[in-house]
Structure formats: structure tokens, C-alpha cells
Coordinates of C-alpha atoms and ligand atoms in Angstrom, one line a residue:
M1 CA -19.8 -6.7 -14.8
I2 CA -16.6 -7.3 -12.8
S3 CA -16.2 -5.6 -9.5
T4 CA -12.5 -5.1 -8.5
G5 CA -9.9 -2.8 -7.2
L6 CA -7.4 -0.7 -9.1
Y7 CA -3.8 0.0 -8.2
I8 CA -1.6 2.4 -10.4
H9 CA 2.1 2.7 -9.7
V10 CA 3.3 6.1 -10.7
P11 CA 7.1 5.6 -10.8
F12 CA 8.4 9.1 -10.5
C13 CA 10.2 10.6 -7.5
S14 CA 12.3 13.8 -7.0
G15 CA 15.2 11.7 -5.5
K16 CA 15.8 8.4 -3.8
C17 CA 15.2 8.0 -0.1
W18 CA 17.9 6.0 1.6
Y19 CA 15.8 3.1 2.8
C20 CA 13.7 2.7 -0.4
D21 CA 13.7 -0.2 -2.7
F22 CA 10.5 0.6 -4.5
Y23 CA 10.9 1.1 -8.2
S24 CA 11.2 4.8 -9.0
I25 CA 13.0 7.2 -11.3
C26 CA 13.3 11.0 -11.7
G27 CA 11.0 11.5 -14.7
S28 CA 10.9 14.3 -17.2
A29 CA 7.6 15.9 -18.3
Y30 CA 7.8 13.9 -21.5
E31 CA 8.3 10.6 -19.6
M32 CA 5.3 11.4 -17.5
D33 CA 3.2 12.0 -20.6
T34 CA 4.5 8.7 -22.0
F35 CA 3.6 7.0 -18.8
L36 CA 0.0 8.2 -19.1
R37 CA -0.3 6.9 -22.7
A38 CA 1.1 3.6 -21.6
I39 CA -1.4 3.2 -18.8
K40 CA -4.2 3.8 -21.2
E41 CA -2.9 1.1 -23.4
E42 CA -2.3 -1.3 -20.5
I43 CA -5.9 -1.0 -19.5
Q44 CA -7.1 -1.9 -23.0
L45 CA -4.8 -4.9 -23.2
I46 CA -5.9 -6.3 -19.9
R47 CA -9.6 -5.8 -20.8
R48 CA -9.1 -7.5 -24.1
Q49 CA -6.7 -10.3 -23.1
V50 CA -7.7 -11.1 -19.5
L51 CA -11.2 -9.8 -18.8
N52 CA -12.9 -10.6 -22.0
H53 CA -14.0 -7.0 -22.7
E54 CA -16.3 -7.1 -19.6
E55 CA -17.4 -3.9 -17.9
I56 CA -15.4 -3.1 -14.8
C57 CA -16.7 -1.4 -11.7
L58 CA -14.1 -0.2 -9.2
E59 CA -14.8 -0.6 -5.5
T60 CA -11.4 0.9 -4.6
I61 CA -8.7 2.8 -6.4
F62 CA -5.2 3.4 -5.1
I63 CA -2.6 5.6 -6.9
G64 CA 0.7 4.9 -5.3
G65 CA 4.4 5.0 -6.2
G66 CA 6.8 6.5 -6.4
T67 CA 5.3 9.9 -5.8
P68 CA 2.0 10.2 -7.7
T69 CA 1.9 13.9 -6.8
S70 CA 5.1 14.5 -8.8
L71 CA 2.8 14.6 -11.8
E72 CA 1.7 18.1 -12.9
P73 CA -1.9 19.1 -12.3
D74 CA -2.9 18.6 -16.0
Q75 CA -1.3 15.1 -15.9
I76 CA -3.2 14.3 -12.7
R77 CA -6.4 15.4 -14.5
R78 CA -5.6 13.2 -17.5
L79 CA -5.0 10.2 -15.2
G80 CA -8.4 10.9 -13.7
E81 CA -10.0 11.0 -17.2
I82 CA -8.3 7.7 -18.2
I83 CA -9.9 6.1 -15.1
D84 CA -13.3 7.6 -15.8
E85 CA -13.2 6.7 -19.5
N86 CA -12.4 3.0 -18.8
F87 CA -14.1 2.1 -15.6
Q88 CA -17.3 2.6 -13.6
K89 CA -17.0 3.3 -9.9
T90 CA -19.3 2.2 -7.1
P91 CA -21.0 5.2 -5.4
D92 CA -18.9 4.7 -2.3
C93 CA -15.6 4.0 -4.2
E94 CA -12.6 4.6 -2.0
F95 CA -10.1 6.6 -4.1
S96 CA -6.7 7.1 -2.5
I97 CA -3.6 8.8 -3.6
E98 CA -0.2 8.9 -2.0
A99 CA 1.6 12.2 -1.7
N100 CA 4.9 13.5 -0.3
P101 CA 4.5 16.7 1.6
E102 CA 6.9 18.8 -0.6
S103 CA 5.1 17.8 -3.8
L104 CA 1.7 19.2 -2.8
S105 CA 0.5 22.7 -3.9
P106 CA -3.0 24.2 -3.6
V107 CA -3.5 23.7 -7.4
K108 CA -2.5 20.0 -7.2
M109 CA -4.7 19.5 -4.2
S110 CA -7.7 21.0 -6.0
T111 CA -7.0 18.8 -9.0
I112 CA -6.7 15.7 -6.9
R113 CA -10.2 16.6 -5.4
E114 CA -11.6 17.3 -8.9
I115 CA -10.7 13.8 -10.2
G116 CA -12.6 12.2 -7.3
V117 CA -9.9 11.4 -4.7
N118 CA -11.4 11.1 -1.3
R119 CA -8.5 9.7 0.7
L120 CA -5.0 11.0 1.0
S121 CA -2.0 9.1 2.3
I122 CA 0.9 11.5 3.3
G123 CA 4.4 10.1 3.4
T124 CA 5.5 11.6 6.7
Q125 CA 7.9 9.0 8.1
T126 CA 9.0 11.2 11.0
F127 CA 8.7 14.9 12.1
N128 CA 12.2 15.0 13.5
P129 CA 14.5 17.1 11.2
G130 CA 17.6 15.2 12.0
L131 CA 16.0 11.9 11.3
L132 CA 14.4 13.1 8.1
K133 CA 17.9 14.0 6.9
A134 CA 19.3 10.7 8.1
I135 CA 17.0 8.8 5.8
G136 CA 17.3 11.1 2.8
R137 CA 13.8 12.6 2.8
R138 CA 13.4 15.9 1.0
H139 CA 10.8 17.6 3.2
T140 CA 10.4 19.0 6.7
G141 CA 8.0 18.2 9.5
E142 CA 6.4 21.6 9.0
Q143 CA 5.7 20.8 5.3
T144 CA 3.8 17.7 6.5
I145 CA 1.7 19.8 8.8
R146 CA 1.0 22.3 6.0
A147 CA 0.1 19.5 3.6
M148 CA -2.4 18.2 6.1
D149 CA -3.9 21.6 6.5
L150 CA -4.1 22.0 2.8
A151 CA -5.8 18.7 2.3
R152 CA -8.4 19.5 5.0
S153 CA -9.1 22.9 3.5
T154 CA -9.6 21.3 0.1
G155 CA -12.2 19.0 1.6
I156 CA -10.3 15.7 2.1
K157 CA -12.0 14.0 5.0
N158 CA -10.0 10.8 5.1
I159 CA -6.2 11.3 5.7
S160 CA -3.6 8.8 6.5
L161 CA -0.1 9.5 7.8
D162 CA 2.8 7.1 7.3
L163 CA 5.4 6.8 10.0
I164 CA 8.5 4.7 10.1
F165 CA 10.2 3.5 13.3
G166 CA 13.6 2.0 13.9
L167 CA 15.3 4.9 12.0
P168 CA 19.1 5.5 12.5
D169 CA 19.8 6.0 16.2
Q170 CA 16.1 6.9 16.8
T171 CA 15.2 6.7 20.5
L172 CA 11.9 5.5 22.0
D173 CA 11.2 9.1 23.1
Q174 CA 11.7 10.4 19.6
F175 CA 9.3 7.9 18.3
Q176 CA 6.8 8.8 21.0
M177 CA 7.1 12.4 19.9
D178 CA 6.3 11.4 16.3
L179 CA 3.3 9.5 17.4
T180 CA 2.1 12.4 19.6
T181 CA 2.6 15.0 16.8
A182 CA 0.8 12.8 14.3
A183 CA -2.1 12.2 16.7
T184 CA -2.4 15.9 17.3
L185 CA -2.9 16.5 13.6
G186 CA -6.0 14.3 13.8
P187 CA -5.6 11.9 10.9
E188 CA -8.2 9.2 10.4
H189 CA -5.6 6.6 9.7
L190 CA -1.9 5.9 10.6
S191 CA 0.5 3.4 9.2
C192 CA 3.5 2.6 11.4
Y193 CA 6.1 0.6 9.6
A194 CA 9.3 -0.8 11.1
L195 CA 12.2 0.2 9.0
T196 CA 13.2 -2.7 6.8
L197 CA 16.8 -2.8 5.6
E198 CA 16.7 -3.7 2.0
P199 CA 19.9 -4.8 0.2
G200 CA 21.0 -2.2 -2.2
T201 CA 19.8 0.8 -0.2
K202 CA 22.1 3.3 1.6
L203 CA 20.8 2.4 5.0
Y204 CA 21.4 -1.3 4.4
E205 CA 25.1 -0.5 4.0
T206 CA 25.3 1.5 7.3
M207 CA 22.7 -0.4 9.5
H208 CA 22.9 -4.0 8.5
P209 CA 23.0 -6.3 10.3
R210 CA 20.9 -5.0 13.2
T211 CA 22.2 -5.8 16.7
D212 CA 20.1 -7.6 19.3
A213 CA 19.6 -4.3 21.1
D214 CA 18.3 -2.8 17.8
E215 CA 15.8 -5.7 17.5
I216 CA 14.6 -5.3 21.1
L217 CA 14.1 -1.5 20.5
L218 CA 12.1 -2.3 17.4
V219 CA 9.8 -4.5 19.4
R220 CA 9.4 -1.9 22.1
M221 CA 8.5 0.7 19.4
F222 CA 5.9 -1.6 17.9
H223 CA 4.3 -2.0 21.3
L224 CA 4.6 1.7 22.0
A225 CA 2.6 2.5 18.9
H226 CA 0.0 -0.2 19.7
D227 CA -0.5 1.0 23.3
F228 CA -0.5 4.7 22.5
L229 CA -2.8 4.6 19.4
T230 CA -5.3 2.1 20.7
A231 CA -5.6 4.2 23.9
I232 CA -6.7 7.2 21.9
G233 CA -9.3 5.3 19.9
F234 CA -7.5 3.8 16.9
E235 CA -8.1 0.2 15.9
H236 CA -4.9 -1.8 15.3
Y237 CA -6.5 -3.6 12.4
E238 CA -3.4 -4.8 10.6
I239 CA 0.2 -5.4 11.7
S240 CA 1.3 -1.9 10.6
N241 CA -2.0 -0.1 10.3
Y242 CA -4.3 1.8 12.7
A243 CA -7.6 3.4 11.9
L244 CA -10.4 5.3 13.6
P245 CA -13.6 3.2 13.5
G246 CA -14.9 2.9 9.9
R247 CA -11.7 4.4 8.4
R248 CA -9.7 1.3 7.5
C249 CA -8.1 1.4 4.1
R250 CA -10.5 -0.6 2.1
H251 CA -8.1 -1.0 -0.8
N252 CA -5.3 -2.5 1.3
F253 CA -7.9 -4.6 3.0
R254 CA -8.6 -6.2 -0.4
Y255 CA -5.0 -7.4 -0.5
W256 CA -5.3 -9.0 2.9
Q257 CA -8.5 -10.7 2.0
N258 CA -6.8 -12.0 -1.2
L259 CA -9.4 -10.4 -3.4
D260 CA -8.5 -9.5 -7.0
Y261 CA -7.3 -6.2 -8.2
M262 CA -5.8 -4.8 -11.4
G263 CA -2.3 -3.4 -11.1
L264 CA -1.0 -1.0 -13.7
G265 CA 2.4 0.8 -14.2
P266 CA 6.0 -0.3 -14.1
A267 CA 6.7 -2.7 -11.2
A268 CA 3.0 -2.9 -10.3
A269 CA 1.6 -6.3 -9.2
G270 CA -1.9 -7.4 -9.8
F271 CA -4.2 -10.4 -9.1
L272 CA -6.8 -11.3 -11.6
N273 CA -8.6 -14.6 -12.3
R274 CA -6.5 -16.2 -9.6
S275 CA -3.3 -15.2 -11.5
R276 CA -0.7 -13.1 -9.7
Y277 CA 1.3 -11.0 -12.1
K278 CA 4.2 -8.5 -11.8
N279 CA 5.1 -5.9 -14.3
V280 CA 8.7 -5.2 -15.4
S281 CA 10.6 -2.8 -13.1
D282 CA 12.0 -0.7 -15.9
F283 CA 10.2 2.3 -17.3
S284 CA 11.6 2.0 -20.9
E285 CA 10.8 -1.7 -21.1
Y286 CA 7.4 -0.9 -19.7
W287 CA 6.3 1.7 -22.2
K288 CA 8.0 0.1 -25.2
S289 CA 6.2 -3.1 -24.6
L290 CA 2.8 -1.3 -24.5
L291 CA 3.3 1.4 -27.1
T292 CA 5.5 -0.2 -29.7
Q293 CA 4.8 -4.0 -29.3
D294 CA 1.2 -4.1 -28.2
R295 CA 2.3 -6.5 -25.5
R296 CA 1.6 -6.5 -21.7
P297 CA 4.8 -5.6 -19.8
I298 CA 4.7 -8.6 -17.6
E299 CA 7.9 -9.9 -15.9
S300 CA 6.3 -12.9 -14.1
E301 CA 2.9 -14.5 -13.8
E302 CA 1.7 -17.4 -11.7
H303 CA -1.7 -19.1 -11.7
L304 CA -2.5 -20.3 -8.2
A305 CA -3.8 -23.8 -7.7
D306 CA -6.6 -24.2 -5.2
H307 CA -4.4 -25.2 -2.3
E308 CA -1.9 -22.4 -3.1
F309 CA -4.8 -19.9 -3.1
A310 CA -5.9 -21.2 0.3
G311 CA -2.3 -21.0 1.7
E312 CA -1.9 -17.4 0.4
T313 CA -5.3 -16.3 1.7
A314 CA -4.5 -17.7 5.1
M315 CA -1.1 -15.8 5.3
L316 CA -2.7 -12.6 4.1
N317 CA -5.7 -12.9 6.5
L318 CA -3.4 -13.4 9.4
R319 CA -2.0 -9.9 8.9
T320 CA -5.3 -8.5 10.0
H321 CA -6.9 -8.2 13.4
E322 CA -9.8 -10.5 12.3
G323 CA -7.4 -13.2 11.2
I324 CA -8.8 -16.2 9.4
V325 CA -12.6 -16.3 9.8
R326 CA -13.7 -19.9 9.3
S327 CA -17.0 -19.4 7.4
K328 CA -15.5 -16.6 5.2
F329 CA -12.4 -18.6 4.4
Q330 CA -14.4 -21.7 3.5
A331 CA -16.7 -19.8 1.2
Q332 CA -13.7 -18.1 -0.5
T333 CA -11.3 -21.1 -0.9
G334 CA -13.4 -24.3 -0.3
Y335 CA -11.2 -25.4 2.5
D336 CA -11.9 -25.6 6.3
P337 CA -8.9 -23.8 7.8
F338 CA -9.2 -25.7 11.0
E339 CA -8.7 -29.0 9.1
F340 CA -6.4 -27.7 6.3
F341 CA -3.9 -26.1 8.7
A342 CA -4.5 -28.3 11.7
E343 CA -0.8 -29.1 12.3
P344 CA 0.6 -25.5 12.0
I345 CA -2.3 -24.1 14.0
R346 CA -1.5 -26.5 16.9
K347 CA 2.2 -25.7 16.8
F348 CA 1.8 -21.9 16.7
V349 CA -0.9 -21.9 19.4
D350 CA 1.5 -23.8 21.6
L351 CA 4.2 -21.2 20.9
G352 CA 1.8 -18.4 21.9
L353 CA 2.0 -16.9 18.4
L354 CA -1.6 -17.7 17.3
E355 CA -4.9 -17.5 19.2
I356 CA -8.2 -19.1 18.5
Q357 CA -11.5 -17.5 19.4
E358 CA -14.7 -19.3 18.3
D359 CA -14.4 -19.6 14.6
R360 CA -11.4 -17.2 14.2
I361 CA -7.7 -17.9 14.1
F362 CA -5.5 -14.8 14.6
L363 CA -2.0 -13.7 15.5
S364 CA -1.4 -12.8 19.1
L365 CA 0.3 -9.5 19.8
R366 CA 3.5 -11.4 20.2
G367 CA 2.9 -13.2 16.9
Ligands
SF4_401 S1 9.4 9.1 -2.1 FE1 8.7 7.0 -1.6 S2 8.9 5.8 -3.5 FE2 10.1 7.7 -3.7 S3 12.2 7.2 -3.1 FE3 11.2 8.0 -1.3 S4 10.3 6.2 -0.3 FE4 10.8 5.6 -2.4

């Protein structure tokens, strides 16, 4: 029996946000049905070709995208059935789904609960109407508040809100207002991402390159989120993530611990048997590969040598508050991090970017 995590990338969105470079398309009902058939096939191929037909027990599930809640209720139900038919779940399996506020309805929320989802991540970004418009979002702050109420009334006890800072002409006060509003809603988890300007997006054209003043403001916003959220009881457990005690996202924590997970769907990445793979970022290519050629839709795959695995694990561990824990790292990779990374550790400690405490190496707040 293999214990692992599962990520499913649902590639459908009702439009394109102006900062987004995730793979997404506006899908028809037929394309969504095709997607579900392809997912089923992809699971079979991975089980046959990679996992030797072994039984799989899921510790975490994360349905992301795209906008998973752009699927209709019966499609969400079918996705739940596909998961149940092919995997076992641990009794405390964390089952997350991402949702955009405008895509949630009472029926969809009930369906999400029916298939076993116990954690909801709401794409909030900001509550400010002008800023929502300025980044091409298609919902209002009020809709986010209603989505949160709906989730609570349907029995979801673990909710995360995503915020973005560094939006076009956003002031420190406006970001403080977003943090305050988000905190008032009482989520168990908050993600606060700095806006990244990705080539090819609308905002890249208008905001790139950032000025020094913009960069300084971003740093001030990062510190504002840290100070405000930790003061009201959130743990700053990863660069961009805050959780109430016991409410860290266990699925994302898998990534930062460099544990394996199965990734399904167009543009999804996965990490199985020390091989990191990435699926094609093209829906037609994706489903044709699976449904007409009986072939996994992989665009790239790389098997990590031991030293590469250790290097990746260190980089990922450093994103977290714990950082690299010597005994854990040694058990996982076979390398003593204090010896293997002696040189860079010395350099970054001198620069004030890394700190060492007993057997832990972690980023300083500045780092
Ligand atoms: S809803 Fe999410 S995935 Fe879809 S375009 Fe906007 S940011 Fe990208």
C-alpha cells in the first residue's frame, strides 16, 4: 500500500485574470466531461506504469486549478466518485478544493461536502472593488463574504482565504483593510502572496519593471501581514502562508517536505518514485494522449539523483518556518545538511538571511 497525496488540476475558468499565468481555458460542458474521462484514464495509466498496480491510500487531496468549482454539481460528484473508486483515504484525509466566490452556489457547496471535501480555499485576492477590477477578477468582496457564509452553513470547518498584495497602485492602508476584513471573517488559514509579474500577462505589460519604491512597498506589505496576523494568533508557517494552530495546509506541506504526490490534469506536476513530472499545458493534447493513444500526457520528466533530491529538499524545507531539521533531513535524504551545505550556510548566516537554532537551519524574516 502506497501512502501519498493527490493533486488534480481542473483547467477551467470563466475568464482570465490579468496577473495569471496558470494554465486555464473557458471550457464547455462537453470539455468538462471529457476532462473527467481523461482523469480516470490517467489514474489507470499511472497505477499500471508507475506504481505497479499497488493500492494507494491518500493522506491529502487538493483539487486546484483553474477554477474547480466551474464544474457543474453532477461533474463534481463524478470527480468524487472517480477518487473513491480508485483510492483509499486515511480517516483524517485532508480534502481541499479551490473555489472562486462567484462560482459557488448552495447546490455546489452541498455537492462539495457530499464528496468529502473538508477544506475550502477561496480565491479572494482583495475586497477592494477598484482593485478587483484592476486585476480582472470577476467577483466582488461581498460575494467572497457570502461564499464564506455559505461554506460555514454547509459545515466546512476549515477555510482558507487567498490575498494578493502589491496590486496596481495599492496602498499600505488598502492592504491593511484587506487583512482586517479577512480576519473579521474568521478563516482558519490565510495565504498572502506578493503579486508576481509574469511575462505574457496583462499586468506584466503595465507594471513591469517594478520601481525601487514598488519593491520597498512590497517588503513593507509582507511585514505588515506578518505583524498583523501573528499578533492575532496565526502562525506564519511558510513564506506566504498563515494558519491558526493545527490548521496548516497538510497538502502543501507535503510539497515543502518534498514528499511524493500524484498530479493529474493538464499542466499538473507530480512527484513519484523520486521522479518529477509535468503534464502538457494543452487540454486537447492532454485528453487525446489519454483517450486516443493510451499514453501519459507528460511534457517533461526528471529523475532526481540523491544529491539533487537533497538540494531540492533543502530549498523546499527553507520555505517553512521549521526550515531544515537535521535529523529529519538526514533520515529522508541520507545527507547531514550541516556538512552537505556547510559553505552556503556560513555565507547566508553571515549575510543575516539564515539562522541556526540547535539542529534547525531556517530563513530569518529578512531572508
Ligand atoms: S481564476 Fe485563478 S486560475 Fe483562473 S484565471 Fe483567475 S487566477 Fe488564473
